[in-house]
Short mmCIF file of C-alpha atoms and ligand atoms in Angstrom, two decimals:
data_model
loop_
_atom_site.label_atom_id
_atom_site.label_comp_id
_atom_site.label_asym_id
_atom_site.label_seq_id
_atom_site.Cartn_x
_atom_site.Cartn_y
_atom_site.Cartn_z
CA UNK A 1 18.83 43.07 6.21
CA UNK A 2 22.32 42.03 7.27
CA UNK A 3 23.11 45.64 8.15
CA UNK A 4 19.96 45.89 10.23
CA UNK A 5 20.95 42.88 12.26
CA UNK A 6 24.51 44.07 12.76
CA UNK A 7 23.49 47.48 14.08
CA UNK A 8 21.02 45.90 16.53
CA UNK A 9 22.31 45.91 20.07
CA UNK A 10 22.22 42.67 21.97
CA UNK A 11 19.97 42.41 25.02
CA UNK A 12 20.05 40.20 28.04
CA UNK A 13 16.99 38.14 29.02
CA UNK A 14 16.84 36.35 32.35
CA UNK A 15 14.52 33.36 32.68
CA UNK A 16 13.35 31.99 36.01
CA UNK A 17 13.20 28.19 36.43
CA UNK A 18 10.40 26.51 34.43
CA UNK A 19 9.98 29.55 32.14
CA UNK A 20 10.38 29.89 28.40
CA UNK A 21 11.29 32.62 25.96
CA UNK A 22 8.95 32.34 22.97
CA UNK A 23 9.86 34.00 19.72
CA UNK A 24 8.88 34.32 16.06
CA UNK A 25 11.24 35.43 13.31
CA UNK A 26 10.30 36.28 9.73
CA UNK A 27 11.79 34.46 6.76
CA UNK A 28 13.92 37.38 5.60
CA UNK A 29 15.24 38.26 9.06
CA UNK A 30 18.04 36.78 11.15
CA UNK A 31 18.16 36.77 14.93
CA UNK A 32 20.80 35.43 17.28
CA UNK A 33 20.42 33.80 20.68
CA UNK A 34 23.28 32.92 23.01
CA UNK A 35 23.05 31.11 26.33
CA UNK A 36 25.24 33.07 28.73
CA UNK A 37 24.53 31.35 32.03
CA UNK A 38 22.52 28.38 33.31
CA UNK A 39 20.90 25.64 31.23
CA UNK A 40 18.33 25.90 28.46
CA UNK A 41 16.88 23.83 25.64
CA UNK A 42 14.93 24.22 22.43
CA UNK A 43 12.34 21.46 21.99
CA UNK A 44 14.37 19.15 24.22
CA UNK A 45 17.80 19.82 22.72
CA UNK A 46 20.23 21.52 25.08
CA UNK A 47 21.92 24.76 24.09
CA UNK A 48 25.65 25.06 24.65
CA UNK A 49 26.90 27.96 26.78
CA UNK A 50 28.61 30.71 24.81
CA UNK A 51 27.58 29.52 21.34
CA UNK A 52 25.59 31.88 19.11
CA UNK A 53 22.58 30.26 17.45
CA UNK A 54 21.03 31.96 14.41
CA UNK A 55 17.37 31.64 13.44
CA UNK A 56 15.48 32.63 10.29
CA UNK A 57 11.78 32.04 9.57
CA UNK A 58 11.21 30.19 12.86
CA UNK A 59 8.65 30.07 15.65
CA UNK A 60 10.10 28.41 18.73
CA UNK A 61 10.83 28.67 22.45
CA UNK A 62 13.93 28.48 24.64
CA UNK A 63 12.89 26.61 27.78
CA UNK A 64 14.79 26.37 31.05
CA UNK A 65 14.30 23.92 33.91
CA UNK A 66 16.67 25.63 36.33
CA UNK A 67 16.85 29.25 35.11
CA UNK A 68 19.24 30.92 32.66
CA UNK A 69 20.44 34.13 31.11
CA UNK A 70 20.22 34.64 27.34
CA UNK A 71 21.84 37.18 25.11
CA UNK A 72 19.54 37.99 22.15
CA UNK A 73 20.18 40.13 19.11
CA UNK A 74 18.04 41.06 16.11
CA UNK A 75 14.46 41.97 15.31
CA UNK A 76 11.85 39.47 16.43
CA UNK A 77 8.33 39.53 15.02
CA UNK A 78 7.04 38.35 18.40
CA UNK A 79 8.92 37.80 21.66
CA UNK A 80 7.74 37.20 25.20
CA UNK A 81 8.46 35.20 28.30
CA UNK A 82 5.92 32.67 29.59
CA UNK A 83 5.73 30.67 32.78
CA UNK A 84 2.80 28.39 31.97
CA UNK A 85 4.14 25.46 30.02
CA UNK A 86 3.17 21.77 29.83
CA UNK A 87 6.84 20.75 30.03
CA UNK A 88 6.46 18.86 33.34
CA UNK A 89 3.77 16.62 31.83
CA UNK A 90 5.94 16.12 28.72
CA UNK A 91 8.88 15.13 30.92
CA UNK A 92 6.68 12.72 32.90
CA UNK A 93 5.53 11.16 29.62
CA UNK A 94 9.16 10.71 28.63
CA UNK A 95 9.96 9.09 31.99
CA UNK A 96 7.06 6.66 31.57
CA UNK A 97 8.34 5.78 28.08
CA UNK A 98 11.82 5.36 29.51
CA UNK A 99 10.47 2.72 31.91
CA UNK A 100 9.03 0.84 28.94
CA UNK A 101 12.44 1.06 27.26
CA UNK A 102 14.21 -0.34 30.32
CA UNK A 103 11.71 -3.19 30.42
CA UNK A 104 12.22 -3.82 26.69
CA UNK A 105 15.99 -3.94 27.23
CA UNK A 106 15.72 -6.56 29.95
CA UNK A 107 13.29 -8.67 27.96
CA UNK A 108 15.11 -8.12 24.60
CA UNK A 109 11.88 -6.71 23.27
CA UNK A 110 10.63 -3.84 21.16
CA UNK A 111 10.54 -0.51 23.03
CA UNK A 112 7.51 1.80 23.04
CA UNK A 113 5.79 2.50 19.74
CA UNK A 114 4.33 5.96 20.20
CA UNK A 115 1.90 7.79 17.89
CA UNK A 116 1.18 11.49 18.49
CA UNK A 117 -2.15 12.71 17.10
CA UNK A 118 -4.24 15.87 17.32
CA UNK A 119 -5.63 18.67 15.18
CA UNK A 120 -3.41 20.95 13.09
CA UNK A 121 -1.05 23.28 14.94
CA UNK A 122 -1.23 21.89 18.45
CA UNK A 123 2.49 21.17 18.75
CA UNK A 124 2.65 17.53 17.60
CA UNK A 125 5.98 17.92 15.82
CA UNK A 126 7.39 19.92 18.74
CA UNK A 127 6.34 17.23 21.24
CA UNK A 128 7.88 14.51 19.04
CA UNK A 129 11.14 16.50 18.95
CA UNK A 130 11.09 16.81 22.75
CA UNK A 131 10.44 13.08 23.27
CA UNK A 132 13.09 12.08 20.71
CA UNK A 133 15.68 14.48 22.22
CA UNK A 134 15.01 13.32 25.78
CA UNK A 135 15.39 9.70 24.72
CA UNK A 136 18.67 10.56 23.00
CA UNK A 137 19.87 12.39 26.13
CA UNK A 138 19.02 9.24 28.10
CA UNK A 139 21.37 7.25 25.87
CA UNK A 140 18.72 5.87 23.48
CA UNK A 141 18.62 5.69 19.69
CA UNK A 142 14.96 6.38 18.91
CA UNK A 143 13.53 6.32 15.41
CA UNK A 144 11.54 9.40 14.42
CA UNK A 145 8.78 8.56 11.97
CA UNK A 146 7.15 11.49 10.19
CA UNK A 147 3.80 10.84 8.54
CA UNK A 148 3.16 14.57 8.25
CA UNK A 149 3.27 15.13 4.50
CA UNK A 150 2.46 18.84 4.68
CA UNK A 151 5.55 19.97 6.42
CA UNK A 152 8.49 17.87 5.37
CA UNK A 153 10.05 18.14 8.82
CA UNK A 154 12.86 15.80 7.76
CA UNK A 155 13.09 16.12 4.00
CA UNK A 156 10.87 17.16 1.07
CA UNK A 157 7.18 17.82 1.72
CA UNK A 158 4.97 14.99 0.44
CA UNK A 159 7.15 12.22 1.90
CA UNK A 160 6.70 9.84 4.80
CA UNK A 161 10.02 9.17 6.50
CA UNK A 162 11.77 7.20 9.22
CA UNK A 163 15.04 8.43 10.69
CA UNK A 164 17.20 6.87 13.34
CA UNK A 165 18.18 9.75 15.63
CA UNK A 166 21.61 8.96 16.95
CA UNK A 167 23.07 12.46 17.10
CA UNK A 168 22.05 15.69 18.72
CA UNK A 169 19.32 17.53 16.79
CA UNK A 170 20.38 20.79 15.17
CA UNK A 171 18.34 23.46 16.97
CA UNK A 172 18.88 26.03 14.26
CA UNK A 173 17.43 23.81 11.54
CA UNK A 174 14.73 21.83 13.33
CA UNK A 175 15.65 18.31 12.43
CA UNK A 176 18.55 19.45 10.29
CA UNK A 177 16.57 19.04 7.11
CA UNK A 178 19.17 20.31 4.69
CA UNK A 179 21.77 18.09 6.28
CA UNK A 180 19.80 15.12 5.00
CA UNK A 181 20.63 16.13 1.46
CA UNK A 182 24.33 16.37 2.16
CA UNK A 183 24.92 13.19 4.05
CA UNK A 184 28.49 12.98 2.90
CA UNK A 185 29.19 16.41 4.38
CA UNK A 186 29.11 15.32 7.96
CA UNK A 187 25.41 14.71 8.59
CA UNK A 188 24.29 11.63 10.44
CA UNK A 189 20.60 12.09 9.80
CA UNK A 190 19.68 9.86 6.89
CA UNK A 191 15.97 9.31 6.49
CA UNK A 192 14.32 6.43 4.71
CA UNK A 193 11.62 8.04 2.60
CA UNK A 194 8.62 6.98 0.55
CA UNK A 195 6.98 9.48 -1.76
CA UNK A 196 3.28 10.13 -1.35
CA UNK A 197 3.44 13.25 -3.48
CA UNK A 198 0.46 15.15 -2.08
CA UNK A 199 0.13 17.53 0.81
CA UNK A 200 -2.86 16.13 2.64
CA UNK A 201 -3.46 12.45 3.52
CA UNK A 202 -7.13 12.80 2.50
CA UNK A 203 -6.16 13.63 -1.11
CA UNK A 204 -5.41 9.96 -1.81
CA UNK A 205 -6.09 7.81 1.25
CA UNK A 206 -5.33 4.53 -0.47
CA UNK A 207 -1.89 5.70 -1.59
CA UNK A 208 -1.21 7.23 1.83
CA UNK A 209 -2.01 3.91 3.47
CA UNK A 210 0.18 2.08 0.97
CA UNK A 211 3.26 4.22 1.62
CA UNK A 212 2.76 4.13 5.40
CA UNK A 213 2.53 0.31 5.24
CA UNK A 214 5.78 0.17 3.23
CA UNK A 215 7.44 2.46 5.78
CA UNK A 216 6.22 0.36 8.71
CA UNK A 217 7.65 -2.75 7.05
CA UNK A 218 11.02 -1.01 6.64
CA UNK A 219 11.00 0.18 10.27
CA UNK A 220 10.20 -3.34 11.42
CA UNK A 221 13.17 -4.72 9.43
CA UNK A 222 15.49 -2.11 10.95
CA UNK A 223 14.26 -2.93 14.46
CA UNK A 224 14.90 -6.61 13.85
CA UNK A 225 18.62 -6.06 13.27
CA UNK A 226 19.45 -2.99 15.37
CA UNK A 227 19.21 -3.65 19.10
CA UNK A 228 19.73 -0.03 20.15
CA UNK A 229 16.86 1.15 17.95
CA UNK A 230 14.72 -1.81 18.98
CA UNK A 231 14.92 -0.99 22.68
CA UNK A 232 14.35 2.74 22.14
CA UNK A 233 11.29 2.17 19.95
CA UNK A 234 9.89 4.90 17.76
CA UNK A 235 7.89 8.14 17.90
CA UNK A 236 5.44 8.79 15.07
CA UNK A 237 4.47 12.34 14.13
CA UNK A 238 1.19 12.65 12.25
CA UNK A 239 -0.74 15.17 10.19
CA UNK A 240 -3.84 16.76 11.74
CA UNK A 241 -6.31 13.85 11.62
CA UNK A 242 -9.59 14.46 13.37
CA UNK A 243 -12.30 13.67 10.83
CA UNK A 244 -13.72 10.31 9.76
CA UNK A 245 -10.95 9.75 7.19
CA UNK A 246 -8.45 10.70 9.89
CA UNK A 247 -9.84 8.08 12.28
CA UNK A 248 -9.54 5.45 9.57
CA UNK A 249 -5.90 6.46 8.95
CA UNK A 250 -5.11 6.44 12.69
CA UNK A 251 -6.41 2.87 12.98
CA UNK A 252 -4.36 1.83 9.96
CA UNK A 253 -1.19 3.37 11.43
CA UNK A 254 -1.80 1.84 14.88
CA UNK A 255 -2.18 -1.63 13.34
CA UNK A 256 0.72 -1.35 10.90
CA UNK A 257 3.24 0.06 13.34
CA UNK A 258 1.90 -1.98 16.30
CA UNK A 259 1.49 1.27 18.23
CA UNK A 260 1.12 0.72 21.98
CA UNK A 261 1.11 4.33 23.23
CA UNK A 262 -1.27 6.82 21.59
CA UNK A 263 -0.76 10.43 22.69
CA UNK A 264 -3.66 12.76 21.97
CA UNK A 265 -2.63 16.38 22.04
CA UNK A 266 -5.08 19.16 22.81
CA UNK A 267 -8.41 17.65 21.68
CA UNK A 268 -10.94 16.30 24.20
CA UNK A 269 -13.29 14.61 21.73
CA UNK A 270 -10.45 12.90 19.89
CA UNK A 271 -9.14 11.59 23.21
CA UNK A 272 -12.52 10.26 24.22
CA UNK A 273 -13.12 8.63 20.79
CA UNK A 274 -9.65 7.05 20.79
CA UNK A 275 -10.09 5.73 24.36
CA UNK A 276 -13.30 4.05 23.20
CA UNK A 277 -11.89 2.69 19.91
CA UNK A 278 -8.73 1.32 21.51
CA UNK A 279 -10.12 0.01 24.79
CA UNK A 280 -9.26 -3.71 25.07
CA UNK A 281 -6.64 -3.38 22.30
CA UNK A 282 -3.45 -3.08 24.33
CA UNK A 283 -2.99 0.55 23.38
CA UNK A 284 -2.51 3.11 26.17
CA UNK A 285 -4.28 6.31 25.21
CA UNK A 286 -2.72 9.35 26.90
CA UNK A 287 -4.06 12.90 26.89
CA UNK A 288 -1.62 15.82 26.97
CA UNK A 289 -2.40 19.50 26.81
CA UNK A 290 -1.20 21.86 24.15
CA UNK A 291 1.41 24.48 24.99
CA UNK A 292 0.13 28.07 25.01
CA UNK A 293 3.15 28.92 22.90
CA UNK A 294 2.16 26.87 19.84
CA UNK A 295 1.54 29.23 16.96
CA UNK A 296 -1.14 28.70 14.36
CA UNK A 297 0.49 28.97 11.00
CA UNK A 298 -1.65 30.33 8.18
CA UNK A 299 -1.72 28.96 4.63
CA UNK A 300 0.78 31.57 3.47
CA UNK A 301 3.32 30.63 6.17
CA UNK A 302 2.95 26.92 5.41
CA UNK A 303 3.48 27.54 1.69
CA UNK A 304 6.62 29.57 2.46
CA UNK A 305 7.82 26.82 4.78
CA UNK A 306 7.35 24.23 2.03
CA UNK A 307 9.14 26.46 -0.49
CA UNK A 308 12.05 27.00 1.89
CA UNK A 309 12.30 23.22 2.54
CA UNK A 310 12.50 22.58 -1.20
CA UNK A 311 15.06 25.37 -1.64
CA UNK A 312 17.10 23.94 1.24
CA UNK A 313 17.08 20.50 -0.35
CA UNK A 314 18.90 21.81 -3.42
CA UNK A 315 20.86 24.79 -2.11
CA UNK A 316 21.50 23.84 1.53
CA UNK A 317 21.56 26.40 4.34
CA UNK A 318 24.01 29.19 5.15
CA UNK A 319 25.72 26.70 7.47
CA UNK A 320 26.10 24.03 4.83
CA UNK A 321 25.71 25.46 1.35
CA UNK A 322 25.21 23.14 -1.62
CA UNK A 323 25.83 23.84 -5.28
CA UNK A 324 23.10 22.05 -7.19
CA UNK A 325 23.89 20.63 -10.56
CA UNK A 326 21.84 21.27 -13.68
CA UNK A 327 21.83 18.59 -16.37
CA UNK A 328 20.15 17.75 -19.66
CA UNK A 329 18.44 14.39 -19.75
CA UNK A 330 16.96 12.69 -22.82
CA UNK A 331 13.29 11.83 -22.69
CA UNK A 332 14.21 8.22 -23.43
CA UNK A 333 16.66 7.90 -20.54
CA UNK A 334 14.04 8.29 -17.83
CA UNK A 335 10.57 6.96 -17.15
CA UNK A 336 8.37 9.45 -15.36
CA UNK A 337 5.28 8.11 -13.61
CA UNK A 338 2.40 9.70 -11.82
CA UNK A 339 -0.44 8.24 -9.86
CA UNK A 340 -3.57 7.79 -11.97
CA UNK A 341 -6.34 10.32 -11.81
CA UNK A 342 -8.28 10.25 -8.61
CA UNK A 343 -11.89 10.13 -9.79
CA UNK A 344 -13.28 11.64 -6.60
CA UNK A 345 -11.39 12.73 -3.51
CA UNK A 346 -11.29 9.86 -1.06
CA UNK A 347 -12.91 11.99 1.59
CA UNK A 348 -15.99 12.24 -0.62
CA UNK A 349 -16.34 8.49 -0.90
CA UNK A 350 -17.86 6.26 1.76
CA UNK A 351 -15.31 4.43 3.91
CA UNK A 352 -14.18 1.22 2.31
CA UNK A 353 -14.91 2.60 -1.16
CA UNK A 354 -11.75 4.66 -1.44
CA UNK A 355 -10.12 2.00 -3.52
CA UNK A 356 -12.68 2.15 -6.27
CA UNK A 357 -10.62 4.62 -8.31
CA UNK A 358 -7.13 4.05 -9.66
CA UNK A 359 -5.54 5.76 -6.70
CA UNK A 360 -2.59 3.42 -6.51
CA UNK A 361 -2.17 2.78 -10.21
CA UNK A 362 0.75 4.54 -11.86
CA UNK A 363 0.49 5.91 -15.38
CA UNK A 364 3.44 6.85 -17.53
CA UNK A 365 3.89 10.54 -18.27
CA UNK A 366 4.49 10.99 -21.99
CA UNK A 367 3.73 14.65 -22.15
CA UNK A 368 6.83 16.04 -20.43
CA UNK A 369 5.33 19.55 -20.34
CA UNK A 370 3.35 18.27 -17.37
CA UNK A 371 6.60 17.88 -15.43
CA UNK A 372 7.74 21.47 -15.84
CA UNK A 373 8.56 22.99 -12.41
CA UNK A 374 7.69 19.69 -10.71
CA UNK A 375 9.54 18.03 -7.87
CA UNK A 376 10.24 14.45 -8.92
CA UNK A 377 11.24 11.57 -6.67
CA UNK A 378 13.87 9.17 -8.03
CA UNK A 379 12.68 5.72 -7.04
CA UNK A 380 15.01 3.07 -5.73
CA UNK A 381 13.61 0.58 -8.23
CA UNK A 382 15.47 -1.58 -10.72
CA UNK A 383 15.25 -0.69 -14.36
CA UNK A 384 13.05 -3.71 -15.12
CA UNK A 385 10.82 -3.34 -12.04
CA UNK A 386 7.15 -3.95 -12.76
CA UNK A 387 5.08 -0.78 -12.79
CA UNK A 388 2.67 -2.21 -10.20
CA UNK A 389 5.51 -2.36 -7.65
CA UNK A 390 6.94 1.10 -8.24
CA UNK A 391 4.99 2.86 -5.49
CA UNK A 392 6.45 0.43 -2.99
CA UNK A 393 9.98 1.64 -3.77
CA UNK A 394 11.66 4.07 -1.44
CA UNK A 395 13.18 7.32 -2.61
CA UNK A 396 16.82 7.66 -3.67
CA UNK A 397 16.61 11.45 -3.95
CA UNK A 398 14.71 14.30 -5.53
CA UNK A 399 15.20 16.39 -8.66
CA UNK A 400 13.49 19.46 -10.04
CA UNK A 401 12.50 20.00 -13.67
CA UNK A 402 13.51 23.52 -14.65
CA UNK A 403 12.95 23.28 -18.42
CA UNK A 404 11.40 21.02 -21.04
CA UNK A 405 12.49 21.09 -24.70
CA UNK A 406 9.96 19.09 -26.66
CA UNK A 407 11.73 19.65 -29.97
CA UNK A 408 15.04 18.20 -28.79
CA UNK A 409 13.22 15.75 -26.50
CA UNK A 410 15.27 16.81 -23.48
CA UNK A 411 14.47 17.97 -19.95
CA UNK A 412 16.70 20.18 -17.79
CA UNK A 413 16.94 18.76 -14.32
CA UNK A 414 18.33 20.28 -11.13
CA UNK A 415 19.94 17.80 -8.78
CA UNK A 416 21.69 18.42 -5.43
CA UNK A 417 24.71 16.40 -6.52
CA UNK A 418 26.59 15.97 -9.79
CA UNK A 419 26.65 12.78 -11.83
CA UNK A 420 24.15 10.66 -13.69
CA UNK A 421 20.73 9.97 -12.28
CA UNK A 422 21.11 6.86 -10.14
CA UNK A 423 17.85 5.26 -11.27
CA UNK A 424 15.53 5.40 -14.24
CA UNK A 425 12.08 5.34 -12.62
CA UNK A 426 10.88 8.71 -11.40
CA UNK A 427 7.65 9.58 -9.62
CA UNK A 428 5.83 12.85 -9.99
CA UNK A 429 3.53 14.22 -7.28
CA UNK A 430 1.53 17.41 -7.03
CA UNK A 431 4.35 19.61 -5.73
CA UNK A 432 5.48 22.40 -8.02
CA UNK A 433 8.23 24.89 -7.28
CA UNK A 434 9.64 27.98 -8.98
CA UNK A 435 13.33 28.55 -8.51
CA UNK A 436 13.80 32.08 -7.20
N1 LIG W 1 6.23 26.51 23.25
C1 LIG W 1 6.31 27.07 22.05
N2 LIG W 1 6.65 28.37 21.92
C2 LIG W 1 6.72 28.96 20.72
N3 LIG W 1 6.46 28.35 19.55
C3 LIG W 1 6.11 27.06 19.62
C4 LIG W 1 6.01 26.35 20.86
N4 LIG W 1 5.65 25.06 20.60
C5 LIG W 1 5.52 24.98 19.26
N5 LIG W 1 5.79 26.17 18.66
C6 LIG W 1 5.75 26.47 17.22
O1 LIG W 1 4.38 26.42 16.80
C7 LIG W 1 4.31 25.95 15.45
C8 LIG W 1 3.36 24.76 15.39
O2 LIG W 1 3.90 23.69 16.15
P1 LIG W 1 4.06 22.21 15.58
O3 LIG W 1 4.67 22.20 14.22
O4 LIG W 1 4.75 21.42 16.62
O5 LIG W 1 2.52 21.83 15.48
P2 LIG W 1 1.88 20.59 14.72
O6 LIG W 1 0.70 20.19 15.50
O7 LIG W 1 2.91 19.55 14.47
O8 LIG W 1 1.46 21.26 13.35
P3 LIG W 1 0.94 20.49 12.02
O9 LIG W 1 -0.50 20.24 12.22
O10 LIG W 1 1.19 21.49 10.91
O11 LIG W 1 1.74 19.24 11.87
C9 LIG W 1 5.74 25.59 15.05
O12 LIG W 1 6.26 26.64 14.29
C10 LIG W 1 6.46 25.43 16.39
O13 LIG W 1 7.84 25.66 16.25
#
C-alpha cells in the first residue's frame, strides 16, 4: 500500500472562494494533502501552508473562504469539488454565539449552552467541530461535550465526554482521539468521561440519563471555577435522536445542561416539534441545513470506525505510537461490574416506565469468561465505594481483556500504560474487540 502511495504523482487542485474539496479515503489507504497557496480549513481548523497532512479512513472536506491551491497525492475513494455549502450559515451561527459570549463576559455570566440535534449522518459532529474551532480562533476556550456514544469522537465508543478545547484541533485525527490516551506525550486534550457502555442511547435510557446528568454536574463545576470556559460556554454533540425516546432524552439534556440554543440540523419535523416543545422556555431553536457533502456511513463503516478508535486507544496512531502493556491480574485484585439485565429495551416500554427494570443496578461479574475480549472502564471510585454509587464515577482509563485463565484465577489485561491498575472497580459494557 505504501508503495502504491509513493508511486502516485501529486496533483494540483485549485479551489475558488467558497468552494470545498470533498474526499473519502479507505481505511487501508493513505492520502496526502498540502495547502500550497491561499487559506483553507477542515471543519473549521485552518491548514498551514506547506505542511503535508496525511489521512486514512476519513471522509472530510477542505473548505476555502478566499480560494486556495492544494497539492494532493494518493488514491481517493471519492473526490470532487463542490460550490454549494452551508458554511455561510454556519459562520453566521458562530457570530451570533460570539455575541452571546461577549455579553456573558461583560455580565460575568455563563456563555451559550448549545445542543446540536438531528437524525443520523447529517453532519452534527462536523458542525460541532466547526463551531468549537471558530470559537477557539476567536480566542475562546469552549467545552466540547459529546453525548454520541456510537462514535467515540473523543475517546472510546460508549462514553459520554466533556473536553475543554484550548488548543488547535488535529485535522488529521478529528479531535485527536489517540492523543487523549497519551496525555503525557504532549496532548492537551483531556476529556472527562463517564462510561455508558452501549452504542445506542435507547438500549438503556435510564443509564444514559444518569451518565449525562453526572457529566452535566461535572461541566457545571468546571464552569464555576474556570472563567475562560464559563464565558465560552459549551457545544453538545448528540446521537441521532428523532423518535419518542429521543425527544425524551433531548428534554432531559436541555434541562440538565441548561441549554439555551438548540440547533436542529437537516430535519423539518424535528425543528417544528422542538419549536413547539421549547416555546416559552428560554431556548432559541435554530434550523440549519445539512451540507451536501455529508456522507451516510453504513453499519460496516461504523463498526470499522469503532474498531479503529479502540485500536488507537491502545496502540496510538502513526504520529504518536503507543506500546500497550499486557499484565496478569488476579481475580481477587479487581471487582468487575456490569449493569443488571435490561428486562425489555427501554424503547419498548411506555415513557416513564423505563425505570421499572434494573437498568441502573450494577451486578458483580463472577464468571470472568464473560469479560473475555471486553473493553472495561476503570472507574475513578474508591476501593470501599458503595456499589450503588459506582455508575456515578468517571472513568480513569480503559483496559482490554485478552485472556482468562479460570484455573489460575487470572486475567490477562492490555493497558495503554505500564504499572498497576490505578483503581479496583471496573465496569463492563457491551463493547467487545478482537486484537488484530
Ligand atoms: N462537507 C463535507 N464533505 C465531506 N464529508 C463530510 C462533510 N461534512 C461531513 N462529512 C463527513 O460525513 C460523515 C458524517 O458526518 P458527521 O459525523 O458530522 O455526522 P453526524 O450527524 O454527527 O453522524 P452521527 O449520526 O453518526 O453522529 C463524517 O465522516 C464526516 O466527516
